[in-house]
GROMACS .gro file of C-alpha atoms in nm:
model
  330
    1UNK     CA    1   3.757   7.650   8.410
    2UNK     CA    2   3.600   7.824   8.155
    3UNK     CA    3   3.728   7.983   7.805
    4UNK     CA    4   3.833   8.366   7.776
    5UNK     CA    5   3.569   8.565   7.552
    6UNK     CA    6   3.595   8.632   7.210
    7UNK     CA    7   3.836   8.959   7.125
    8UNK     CA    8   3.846   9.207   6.905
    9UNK     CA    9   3.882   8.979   6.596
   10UNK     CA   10   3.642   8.761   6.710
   11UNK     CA   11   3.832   8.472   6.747
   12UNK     CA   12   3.733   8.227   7.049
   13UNK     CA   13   4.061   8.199   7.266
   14UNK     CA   14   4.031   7.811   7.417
   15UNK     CA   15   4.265   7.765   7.683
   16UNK     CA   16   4.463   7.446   7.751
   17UNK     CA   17   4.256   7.302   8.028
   18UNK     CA   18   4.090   6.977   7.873
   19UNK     CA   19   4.415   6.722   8.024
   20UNK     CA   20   4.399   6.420   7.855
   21UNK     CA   21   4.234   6.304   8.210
   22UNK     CA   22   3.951   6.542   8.187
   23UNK     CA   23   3.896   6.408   7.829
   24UNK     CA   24   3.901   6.050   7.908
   25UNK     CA   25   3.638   6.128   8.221
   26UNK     CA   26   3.437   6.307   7.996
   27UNK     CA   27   3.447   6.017   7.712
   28UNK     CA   28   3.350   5.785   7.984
   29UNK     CA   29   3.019   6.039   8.103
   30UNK     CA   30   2.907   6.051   7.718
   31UNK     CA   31   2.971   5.714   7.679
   32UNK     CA   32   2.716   5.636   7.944
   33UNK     CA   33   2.432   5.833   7.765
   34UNK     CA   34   2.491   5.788   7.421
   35UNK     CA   35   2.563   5.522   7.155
   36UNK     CA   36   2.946   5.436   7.063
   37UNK     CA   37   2.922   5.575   6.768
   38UNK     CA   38   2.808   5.922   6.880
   39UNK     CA   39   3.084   5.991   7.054
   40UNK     CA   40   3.427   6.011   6.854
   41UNK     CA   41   3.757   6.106   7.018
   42UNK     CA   42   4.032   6.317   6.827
   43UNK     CA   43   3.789   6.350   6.500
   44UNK     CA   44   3.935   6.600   6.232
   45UNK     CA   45   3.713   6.917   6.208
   46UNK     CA   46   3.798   6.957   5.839
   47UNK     CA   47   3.559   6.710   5.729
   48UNK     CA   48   3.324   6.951   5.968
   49UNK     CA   49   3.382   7.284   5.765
   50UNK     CA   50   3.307   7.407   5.416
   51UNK     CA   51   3.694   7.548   5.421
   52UNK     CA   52   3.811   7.194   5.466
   53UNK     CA   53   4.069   7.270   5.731
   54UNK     CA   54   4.126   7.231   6.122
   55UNK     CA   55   4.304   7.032   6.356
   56UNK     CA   56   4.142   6.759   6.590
   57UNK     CA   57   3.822   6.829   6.819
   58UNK     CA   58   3.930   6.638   7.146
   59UNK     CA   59   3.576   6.502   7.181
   60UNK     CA   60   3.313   6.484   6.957
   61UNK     CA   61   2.978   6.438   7.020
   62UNK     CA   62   2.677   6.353   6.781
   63UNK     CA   63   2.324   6.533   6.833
   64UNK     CA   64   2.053   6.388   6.711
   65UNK     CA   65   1.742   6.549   6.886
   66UNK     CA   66   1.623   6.806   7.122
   67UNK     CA   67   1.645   6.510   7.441
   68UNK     CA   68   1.969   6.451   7.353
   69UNK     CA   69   2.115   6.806   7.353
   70UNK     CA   70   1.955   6.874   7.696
   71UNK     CA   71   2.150   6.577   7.864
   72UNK     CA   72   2.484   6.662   7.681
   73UNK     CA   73   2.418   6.979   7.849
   74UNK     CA   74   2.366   6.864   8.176
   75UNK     CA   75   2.638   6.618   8.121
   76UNK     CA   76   2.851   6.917   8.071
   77UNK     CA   77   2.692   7.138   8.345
   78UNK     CA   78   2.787   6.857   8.587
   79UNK     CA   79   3.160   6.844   8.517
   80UNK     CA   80   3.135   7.252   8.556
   81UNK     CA   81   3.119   7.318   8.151
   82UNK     CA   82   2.872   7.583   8.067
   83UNK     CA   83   2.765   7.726   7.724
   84UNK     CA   84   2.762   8.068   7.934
   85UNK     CA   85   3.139   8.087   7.937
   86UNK     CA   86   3.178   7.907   7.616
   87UNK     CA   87   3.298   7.638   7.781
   88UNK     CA   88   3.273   7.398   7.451
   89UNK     CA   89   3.152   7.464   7.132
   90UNK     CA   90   2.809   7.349   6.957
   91UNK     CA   91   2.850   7.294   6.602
   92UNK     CA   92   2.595   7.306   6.283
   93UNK     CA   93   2.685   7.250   5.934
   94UNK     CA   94   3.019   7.414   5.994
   95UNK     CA   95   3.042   7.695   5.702
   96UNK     CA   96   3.091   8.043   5.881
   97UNK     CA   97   3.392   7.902   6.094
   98UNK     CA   98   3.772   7.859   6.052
   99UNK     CA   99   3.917   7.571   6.337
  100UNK     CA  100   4.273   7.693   6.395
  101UNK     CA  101   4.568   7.399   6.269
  102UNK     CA  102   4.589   7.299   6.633
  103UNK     CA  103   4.229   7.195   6.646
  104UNK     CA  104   3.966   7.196   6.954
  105UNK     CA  105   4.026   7.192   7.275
  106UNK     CA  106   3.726   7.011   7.459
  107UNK     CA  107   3.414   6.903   7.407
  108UNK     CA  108   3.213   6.983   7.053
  109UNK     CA  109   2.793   6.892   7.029
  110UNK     CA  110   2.745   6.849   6.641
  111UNK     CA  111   2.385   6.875   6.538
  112UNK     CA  112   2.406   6.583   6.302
  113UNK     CA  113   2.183   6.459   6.042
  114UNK     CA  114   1.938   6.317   6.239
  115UNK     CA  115   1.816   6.640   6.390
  116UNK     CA  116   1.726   6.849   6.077
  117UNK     CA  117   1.319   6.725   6.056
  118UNK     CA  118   1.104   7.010   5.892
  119UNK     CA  119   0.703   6.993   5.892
  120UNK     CA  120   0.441   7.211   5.706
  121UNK     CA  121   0.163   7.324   5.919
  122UNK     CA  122  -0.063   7.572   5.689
  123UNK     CA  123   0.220   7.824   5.511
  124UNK     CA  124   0.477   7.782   5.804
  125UNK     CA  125   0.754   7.527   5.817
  126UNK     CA  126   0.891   7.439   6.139
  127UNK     CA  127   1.256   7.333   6.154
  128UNK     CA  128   1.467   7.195   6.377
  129UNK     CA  129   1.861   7.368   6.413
  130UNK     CA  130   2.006   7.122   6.191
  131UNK     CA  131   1.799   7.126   5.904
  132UNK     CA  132   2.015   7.296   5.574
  133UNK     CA  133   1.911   7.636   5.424
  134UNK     CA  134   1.891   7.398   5.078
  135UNK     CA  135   1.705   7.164   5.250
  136UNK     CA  136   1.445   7.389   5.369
  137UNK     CA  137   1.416   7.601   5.051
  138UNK     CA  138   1.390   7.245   4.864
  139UNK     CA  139   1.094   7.154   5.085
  140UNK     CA  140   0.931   7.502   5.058
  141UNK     CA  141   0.927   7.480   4.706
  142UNK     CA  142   0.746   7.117   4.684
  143UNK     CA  143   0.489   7.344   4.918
  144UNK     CA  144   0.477   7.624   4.701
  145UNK     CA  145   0.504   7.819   4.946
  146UNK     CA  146   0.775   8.139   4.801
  147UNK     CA  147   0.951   8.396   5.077
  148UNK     CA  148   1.295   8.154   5.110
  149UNK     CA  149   1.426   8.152   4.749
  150UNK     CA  150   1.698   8.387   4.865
  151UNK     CA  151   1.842   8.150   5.126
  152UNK     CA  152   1.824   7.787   4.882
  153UNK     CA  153   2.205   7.872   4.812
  154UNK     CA  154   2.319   7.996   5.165
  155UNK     CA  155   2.558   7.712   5.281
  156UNK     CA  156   2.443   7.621   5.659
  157UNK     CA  157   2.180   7.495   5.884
  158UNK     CA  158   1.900   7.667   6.036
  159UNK     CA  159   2.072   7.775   6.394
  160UNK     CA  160   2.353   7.902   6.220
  161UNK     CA  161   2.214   8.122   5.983
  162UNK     CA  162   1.978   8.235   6.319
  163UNK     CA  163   2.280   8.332   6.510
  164UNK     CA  164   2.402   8.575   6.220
  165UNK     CA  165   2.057   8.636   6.028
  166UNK     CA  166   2.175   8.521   5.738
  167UNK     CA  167   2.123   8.649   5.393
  168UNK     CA  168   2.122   8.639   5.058
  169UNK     CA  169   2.058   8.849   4.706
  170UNK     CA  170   1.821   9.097   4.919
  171UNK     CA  171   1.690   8.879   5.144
  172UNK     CA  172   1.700   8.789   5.513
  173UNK     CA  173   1.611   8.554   5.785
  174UNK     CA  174   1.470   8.809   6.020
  175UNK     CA  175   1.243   8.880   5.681
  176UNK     CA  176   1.091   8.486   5.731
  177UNK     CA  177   1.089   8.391   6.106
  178UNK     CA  178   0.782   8.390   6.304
  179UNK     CA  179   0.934   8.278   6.610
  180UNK     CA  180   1.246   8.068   6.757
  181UNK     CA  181   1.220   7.799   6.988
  182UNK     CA  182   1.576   7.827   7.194
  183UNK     CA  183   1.734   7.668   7.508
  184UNK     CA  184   1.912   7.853   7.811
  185UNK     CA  185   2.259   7.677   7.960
  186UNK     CA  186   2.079   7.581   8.257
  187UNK     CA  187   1.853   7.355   7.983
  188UNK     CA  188   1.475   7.586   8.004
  189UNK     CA  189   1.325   7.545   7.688
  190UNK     CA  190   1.180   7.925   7.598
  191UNK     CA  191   1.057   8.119   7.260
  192UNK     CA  192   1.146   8.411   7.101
  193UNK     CA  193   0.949   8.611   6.846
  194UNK     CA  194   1.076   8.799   6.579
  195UNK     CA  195   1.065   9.115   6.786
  196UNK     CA  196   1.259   8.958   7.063
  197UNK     CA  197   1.538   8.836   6.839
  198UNK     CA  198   1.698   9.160   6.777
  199UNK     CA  199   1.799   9.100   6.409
  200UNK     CA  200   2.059   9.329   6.285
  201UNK     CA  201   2.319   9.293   6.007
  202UNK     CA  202   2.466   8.943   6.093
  203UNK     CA  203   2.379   9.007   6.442
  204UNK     CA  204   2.063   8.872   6.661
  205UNK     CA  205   2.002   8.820   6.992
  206UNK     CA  206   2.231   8.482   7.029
  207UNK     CA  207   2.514   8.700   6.974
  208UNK     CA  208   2.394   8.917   7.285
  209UNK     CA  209   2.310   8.629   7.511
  210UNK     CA  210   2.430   8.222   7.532
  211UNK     CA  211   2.126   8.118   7.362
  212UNK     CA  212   2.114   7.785   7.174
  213UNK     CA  213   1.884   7.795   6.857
  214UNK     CA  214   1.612   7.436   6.882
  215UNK     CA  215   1.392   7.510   6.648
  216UNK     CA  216   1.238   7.792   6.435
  217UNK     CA  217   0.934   7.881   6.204
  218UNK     CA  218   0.945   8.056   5.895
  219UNK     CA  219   0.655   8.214   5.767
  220UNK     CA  220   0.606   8.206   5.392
  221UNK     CA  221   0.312   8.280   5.119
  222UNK     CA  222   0.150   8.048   4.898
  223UNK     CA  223   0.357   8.085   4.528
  224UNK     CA  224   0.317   7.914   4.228
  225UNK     CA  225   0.513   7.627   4.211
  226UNK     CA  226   0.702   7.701   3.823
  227UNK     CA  227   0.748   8.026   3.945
  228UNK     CA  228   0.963   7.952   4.280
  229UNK     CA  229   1.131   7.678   4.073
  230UNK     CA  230   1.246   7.966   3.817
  231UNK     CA  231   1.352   8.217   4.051
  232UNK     CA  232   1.576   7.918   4.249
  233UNK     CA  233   1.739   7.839   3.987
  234UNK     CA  234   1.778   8.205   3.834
  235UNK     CA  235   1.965   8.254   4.185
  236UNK     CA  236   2.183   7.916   4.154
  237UNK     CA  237   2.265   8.062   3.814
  238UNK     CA  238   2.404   8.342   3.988
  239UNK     CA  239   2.561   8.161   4.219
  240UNK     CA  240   2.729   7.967   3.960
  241UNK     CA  241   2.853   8.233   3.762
  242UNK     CA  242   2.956   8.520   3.983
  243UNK     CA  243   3.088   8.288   4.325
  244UNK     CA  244   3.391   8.028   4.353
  245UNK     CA  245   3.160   7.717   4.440
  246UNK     CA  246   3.404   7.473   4.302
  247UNK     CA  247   3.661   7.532   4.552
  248UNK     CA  248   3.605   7.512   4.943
  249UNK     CA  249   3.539   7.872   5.135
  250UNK     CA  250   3.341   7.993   5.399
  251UNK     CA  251   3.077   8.165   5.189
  252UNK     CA  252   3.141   8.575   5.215
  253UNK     CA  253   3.464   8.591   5.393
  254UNK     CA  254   3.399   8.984   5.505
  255UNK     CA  255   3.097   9.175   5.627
  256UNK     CA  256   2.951   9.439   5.431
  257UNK     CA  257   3.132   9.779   5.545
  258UNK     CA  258   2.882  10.063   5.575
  259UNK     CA  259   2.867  10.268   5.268
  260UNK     CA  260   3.128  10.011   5.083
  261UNK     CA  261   3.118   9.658   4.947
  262UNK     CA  262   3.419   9.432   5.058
  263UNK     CA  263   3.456   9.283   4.757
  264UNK     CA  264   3.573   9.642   4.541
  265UNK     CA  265   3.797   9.762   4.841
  266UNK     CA  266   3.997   9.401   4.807
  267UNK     CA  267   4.009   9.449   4.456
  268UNK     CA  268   4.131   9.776   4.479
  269UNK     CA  269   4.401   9.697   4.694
  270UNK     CA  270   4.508   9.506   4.390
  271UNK     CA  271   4.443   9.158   4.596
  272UNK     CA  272   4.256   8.970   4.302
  273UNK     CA  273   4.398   8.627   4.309
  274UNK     CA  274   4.670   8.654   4.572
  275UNK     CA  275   4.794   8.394   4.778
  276UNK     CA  276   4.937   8.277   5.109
  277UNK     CA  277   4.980   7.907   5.112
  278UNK     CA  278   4.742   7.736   5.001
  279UNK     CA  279   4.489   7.999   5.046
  280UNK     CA  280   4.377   8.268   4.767
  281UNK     CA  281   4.145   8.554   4.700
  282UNK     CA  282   3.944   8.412   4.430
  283UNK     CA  283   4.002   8.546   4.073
  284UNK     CA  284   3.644   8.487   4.065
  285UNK     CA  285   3.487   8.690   4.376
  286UNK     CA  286   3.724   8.945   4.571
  287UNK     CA  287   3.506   8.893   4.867
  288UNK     CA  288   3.576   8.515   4.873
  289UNK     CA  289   3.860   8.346   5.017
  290UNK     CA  290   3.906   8.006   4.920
  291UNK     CA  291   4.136   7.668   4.986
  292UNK     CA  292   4.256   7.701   4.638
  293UNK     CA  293   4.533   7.430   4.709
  294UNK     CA  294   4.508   7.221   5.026
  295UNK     CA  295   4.538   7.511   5.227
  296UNK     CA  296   4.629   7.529   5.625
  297UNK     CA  297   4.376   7.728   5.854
  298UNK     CA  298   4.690   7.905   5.947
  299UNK     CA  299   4.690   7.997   5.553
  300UNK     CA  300   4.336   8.120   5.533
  301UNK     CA  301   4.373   8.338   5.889
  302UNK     CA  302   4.675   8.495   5.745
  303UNK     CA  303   4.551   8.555   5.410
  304UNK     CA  304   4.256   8.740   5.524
  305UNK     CA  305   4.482   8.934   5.841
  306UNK     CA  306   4.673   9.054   5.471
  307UNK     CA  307   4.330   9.140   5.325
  308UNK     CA  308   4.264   9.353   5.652
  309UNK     CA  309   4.605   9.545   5.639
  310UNK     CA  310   4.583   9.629   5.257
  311UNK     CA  311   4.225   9.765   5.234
  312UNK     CA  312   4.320   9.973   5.517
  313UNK     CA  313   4.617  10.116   5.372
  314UNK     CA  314   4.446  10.152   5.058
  315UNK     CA  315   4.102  10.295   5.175
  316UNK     CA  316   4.156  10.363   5.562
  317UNK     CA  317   3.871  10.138   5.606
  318UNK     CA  318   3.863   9.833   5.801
  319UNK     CA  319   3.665   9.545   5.716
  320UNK     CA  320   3.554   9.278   5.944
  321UNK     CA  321   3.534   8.895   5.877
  322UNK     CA  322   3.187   8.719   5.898
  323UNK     CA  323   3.414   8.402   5.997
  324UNK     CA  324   3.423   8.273   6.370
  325UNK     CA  325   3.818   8.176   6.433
  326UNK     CA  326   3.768   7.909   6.691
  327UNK     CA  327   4.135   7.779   6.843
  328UNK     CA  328   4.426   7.955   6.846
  329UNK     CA  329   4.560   8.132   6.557
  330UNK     CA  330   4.844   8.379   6.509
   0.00000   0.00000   0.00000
């Protein structure tokens, strides 16, 4: 039992294993550790992700603090689940990822609201995997402590934008974090430093290994308060003016090719504004796809598989999405 790796496109491939008995065993296990309404059965992932589309997760479990991960994981562990073959899927504030129509398969741990506390000790905030980007930049500011500006925009939490160093208008995670607090699938709580978290371009060490992101600090500098203010919402101005915020996406659909910028090869191929579906390039930002019109996730996928096809035969370059497919698509 345990879920085929993630291919070429990077799109998890969850097999049909969860029977509706294995679900209803399962329900009854959570059911015996957590509150009622933690634990919802058949819930709709599109009210989960920033595109706003996705099928049903077969079992859905709320997270509210470190305790509570570590016996869902043990729960799971028990009933021969493991987050080392990606045996069910832990979810933050859902914006990097595209559910296929057919929905989950299994067993998904949400990091709800409840586990997203941030404290200042000195000029370091230390915040749990749930906490937003906004959030934290928010509470940095009423510190005035400047370094996270770039992120305030960024929609996702903390472990997310970990797992793909996340970044914004010249900025980076690896740039801010002092250390990560993380948890292995046999439940050992260990730490990371910067070093250790081998940072790349939307890559870092959770991509290498089945980490799972607790905690992290982020090291800042004492600012001025007006002047992290101004240059937050000099960036939301930007944001504003230059993204499609008003309609649901995933952020940056595509990474940055080397040498290129996604955005001018997809308008090149002459893709400004097309459609599939529901699904469009924005007229706005070539480098955005967006759920113009109560797109499918079967829309989006095969909008941006179009994307793919026509900068190649337009460039000969290949770009690759920053979305996660999970389900099955195609």
């Amino acid at each position: 039992m345990h879920n085929k790796d993630i291919n070429k496109k990077g799109v998890y491939l969850l097999e049909e294993k969860y029977n509706k008995e294995a679900i209803q065993r399962l329900n009854q296990r959570f059911s015996e550790e957590f509150r009622p309404e933690q634990i919802l059965v058949n819930e709709n992932m599109s009210a989960h992700t920033t595109f706003r589309t996705g099928g049903m997760a077969d079992l859905f479990v709320e997270i509210q603090n470190e305790e509570q991960l570590g016996k869902a994981l043990k729960l799971l562990q028990a009933e021969g689940l493991s987050v080392l073959n990606r045996d069910f899927y832990l979810l933050g504030n859902g914006s990097n990822l595209l559910v296929s129509d057919s929905g989950i398969r299994g067993v998904v741990l949400h990091l709800s609201k409840e586990y997203s506390h941030i404290r200042v000790e000195g000029n370091t905030l230390v915040c749990e995997a749930g906490a937003t980007l906004a959030a934290i930049a928010k509470k940095a500011c009423a510190s005035a402590l400047s370094g996270f500006e770039f992120a305030a925009g960024i929609p996702g939490s903390l472990g997310g934008a970990i797992v793909m160093n996340a970044g914004a208008y010249g900025g980076e995670m690896r740039e801010v974090i002092k250390y990560v607090k993380l948890m292995t699938p046999e439940g050992k709580i260990i730490q990371k430093n910067t070093d250790e978290m081998h940072f790349g371009y939307r890559h870092s060490l959770l991509k290498e290994q089945p980490l799972i992101v607790l905690e992290a600090a982020i090291a800042l500098v004492p600012g001025e308060l007006a002047n992290i203010q101004s240059r937050m919402e000099e960036l939301a101005a930007k944001r504003r003016e230059k993204q499609p915020l008003e309609y649901p996406s995933a952020g940056s659909t595509f990474k940055r090719p080397e040498g290129y910028f996604a955005s001018k090869l997809i308008e090149d191929a002459g893709l400004r504004g097309a459609f599939v579906g529901g699904a469009q390039v924005s007229e706005k930002h070539c480098g955005f796809v967006v759920n113009k019109n109560q797109a499918s996730s079967s829309d989006v996928y095969a909008l941006i598989q179009e994307i793919q096809k026509k900068v190649r035969e337009s460039s000969g370059v290949n770009i690759e999405p920053e979305v996660i497919f999970i389900g099955s698509f195609g």
